[in-house]
PDB file of C-alpha atoms in Angstrom:
ATOM      1  CA  MET A   1      33.588   6.789 -15.203  1.00 68.00           C
ATOM      2  CA  ASN A   2      30.296   7.899 -16.728  1.00 79.00           C
ATOM      3  CA  THR A   3      29.048   4.292 -16.744  1.00 82.00           C
ATOM      4  CA  PHE A   4      29.976   3.889 -13.092  1.00 76.00           C
ATOM      5  CA  ASN A   5      28.061   7.096 -12.185  1.00 81.00           C
ATOM      6  CA  LYS A   6      24.967   5.851 -14.058  1.00 81.00           C
ATOM      7  CA  TYR A   7      25.247   2.469 -12.313  1.00 78.00           C
ATOM      8  CA  ARG A   8      25.641   4.168  -8.917  1.00 83.00           C
ATOM      9  CA  ASP A   9      22.676   6.474  -9.592  1.00 82.00           C
ATOM     10  CA  THR A  10      20.557   3.503 -10.664  1.00 85.00           C
ATOM     11  CA  ILE A  11      21.418   1.589  -7.502  1.00 84.00           C
ATOM     12  CA  GLU A  12      20.691   4.670  -5.339  1.00 85.00           C
ATOM     13  CA  ASN A  13      17.352   5.231  -7.066  1.00 84.00           C
ATOM     14  CA  GLN A  14      16.378   1.576  -6.635  1.00 85.00           C
ATOM     15  CA  THR A  15      17.377   1.706  -2.971  1.00 88.00           C
ATOM     16  CA  LYS A  16      15.406   4.913  -2.394  1.00 88.00           C
ATOM     17  CA  THR A  17      12.397   3.489  -4.220  1.00 88.00           C
ATOM     18  CA  ALA A  18      12.557   0.290  -2.169  1.00 88.00           C
ATOM     19  CA  ALA A  19      12.821   2.333   1.026  1.00 89.00           C
ATOM     20  CA  VAL A  20       9.843   4.486   0.051  1.00 89.00           C
ATOM     21  CA  VAL A  21       7.773   1.382  -0.775  1.00 90.00           C
ATOM     22  CA  GLU A  22       8.748  -0.181   2.552  1.00 91.00           C
ATOM     23  CA  VAL A  23       7.746   2.951   4.460  1.00 91.00           C
ATOM     24  CA  GLN A  24       4.428   3.061   2.573  1.00 92.00           C
ATOM     25  CA  ASN A  25       3.809  -0.603   3.438  1.00 90.00           C
ATOM     26  CA  ILE A  26       4.552   0.055   7.101  1.00 90.00           C
ATOM     27  CA  TYR A  27       2.240   3.073   7.050  1.00 90.00           C
ATOM     28  CA  GLN A  28      -0.566   1.103   5.365  1.00 91.00           C
ATOM     29  CA  HIS A  29      -0.104  -1.764   7.828  1.00 91.00           C
ATOM     30  CA  GLY A  30      -0.318   0.717  10.701  1.00 89.00           C
ATOM     31  CA  LYS A  31      -3.475   2.229   9.241  1.00 91.00           C
ATOM     32  CA  ALA A  32      -5.021  -1.221   8.773  1.00 92.00           C
ATOM     33  CA  LYS A  33      -4.108  -2.138  12.346  1.00 90.00           C
ATOM     34  CA  GLU A  34      -5.712   1.080  13.636  1.00 92.00           C
ATOM     35  CA  GLN A  35      -8.851   0.391  11.606  1.00 92.00           C
ATOM     36  CA  ILE A  36      -9.081  -3.177  12.946  1.00 92.00           C
ATOM     37  CA  GLN A  37      -8.664  -1.918  16.513  1.00 93.00           C
ATOM     38  CA  ARG A  38     -11.347   0.726  15.925  1.00 92.00           C
ATOM     39  CA  LEU A  39     -13.742  -1.864  14.484  1.00 93.00           C
ATOM     40  CA  LEU A  40     -13.109  -4.223  17.402  1.00 93.00           C
ATOM     41  CA  LEU A  41     -13.788  -1.389  19.839  1.00 93.00           C
ATOM     42  CA  GLU A  42     -17.026  -0.509  18.019  1.00 93.00           C
ATOM     43  CA  LYS A  43     -18.094  -4.168  18.144  1.00 93.00           C
ATOM     44  CA  LYS A  44     -17.294  -4.319  21.849  1.00 93.00           C
ATOM     45  CA  GLU A  45     -19.310  -1.150  22.467  1.00 93.00           C
ATOM     46  CA  GLN A  46     -22.230  -2.551  20.464  1.00 92.00           C
ATOM     47  CA  THR A  47     -22.098  -5.780  22.464  1.00 92.00           C
ATOM     48  CA  ILE A  48     -22.115  -3.848  25.731  1.00 93.00           C
ATOM     49  CA  ALA A  49     -25.054  -1.750  24.532  1.00 92.00           C
ATOM     50  CA  PHE A  50     -26.884  -4.930  23.491  1.00 92.00           C
ATOM     51  CA  TYR A  51     -26.377  -6.439  26.952  1.00 92.00           C
ATOM     52  CA  HIS A  52     -27.533  -3.224  28.618  1.00 94.00           C
ATOM     53  CA  TRP A  53     -30.708  -3.190  26.538  1.00 92.00           C
ATOM     54  CA  GLY A  54     -31.229  -6.864  27.313  1.00 93.00           C
ATOM     55  CA  LEU A  55     -30.851  -6.281  31.035  1.00 93.00           C
ATOM     56  CA  LEU A  56     -33.173  -3.281  30.926  1.00 94.00           C
ATOM     57  CA  SER A  57     -35.754  -5.313  29.011  1.00 93.00           C
ATOM     58  CA  LEU A  58     -35.448  -8.161  31.479  1.00 93.00           C
ATOM     59  CA  PHE A  59     -35.804  -5.743  34.397  1.00 93.00           C
ATOM     60  CA  TYR A  60     -38.881  -4.210  32.778  1.00 92.00           C
ATOM     61  CA  CYS A  61     -40.434  -7.664  32.292  1.00 92.00           C
ATOM     62  CA  PHE A  62     -39.845  -8.574  35.945  1.00 91.00           C
ATOM     63  CA  TYR A  63     -41.149  -5.186  37.054  1.00 91.00           C
ATOM     64  CA  TYR A  64     -44.278  -5.589  34.920  1.00 89.00           C
ATOM     65  CA  LEU A  65     -44.798  -9.147  36.200  1.00 89.00           C
ATOM     66  CA  ALA A  66     -44.321  -8.090  39.823  1.00 89.00           C
ATOM     67  CA  SER A  67     -46.690  -5.150  39.360  1.00 88.00           C
ATOM     68  CA  SER A  68     -49.303  -7.391  37.790  1.00 86.00           C
ATOM     69  CA  LEU A  69     -49.014  -9.923  40.603  1.00 83.00           C
ATOM     70  CA  PHE A  70     -49.170  -7.181  43.222  1.00 82.00           C
ATOM     71  CA  ILE A  71     -52.247  -5.621  41.617  1.00 80.00           C
ATOM     72  CA  GLU A  72     -53.885  -9.035  41.332  1.00 79.00           C
ATOM     73  CA  ALA A  73     -53.143  -9.733  45.002  1.00 78.00           C
ATOM     74  CA  GLU A  74     -54.624  -6.364  45.995  1.00 78.00           C
ATOM     75  CA  ILE A  75     -57.753  -7.059  43.950  1.00 76.00           C
ATOM     76  CA  ARG A  76     -58.167 -10.453  45.610  1.00 77.00           C
ATOM     77  CA  LYS A  77     -57.768  -8.829  49.035  1.00 77.00           C
ATOM     78  CA  SER A  78     -60.546  -6.388  48.322  1.00 72.00           C
ATOM     79  CA  TYR A  79     -63.043  -9.191  47.578  1.00 69.00           C
TER      80      TYR A  79
END
């Protein structure tokens, strides 16, 4: 009977250990998935910010060009 109890306890301990390892793996996978989602969101935000800066720069260039052409036209009118 003592041998059976030791065998049963060994099987229970192995089962509990396997369950704990499985739960830890699931938890780590969940954490990795959250980190990947966070990194993808950060990349998306950086891309959006890059496009905004690009559009602002482009707008500024057109504004500067239009201002220069307008000033040049006004100077030519005055002559």
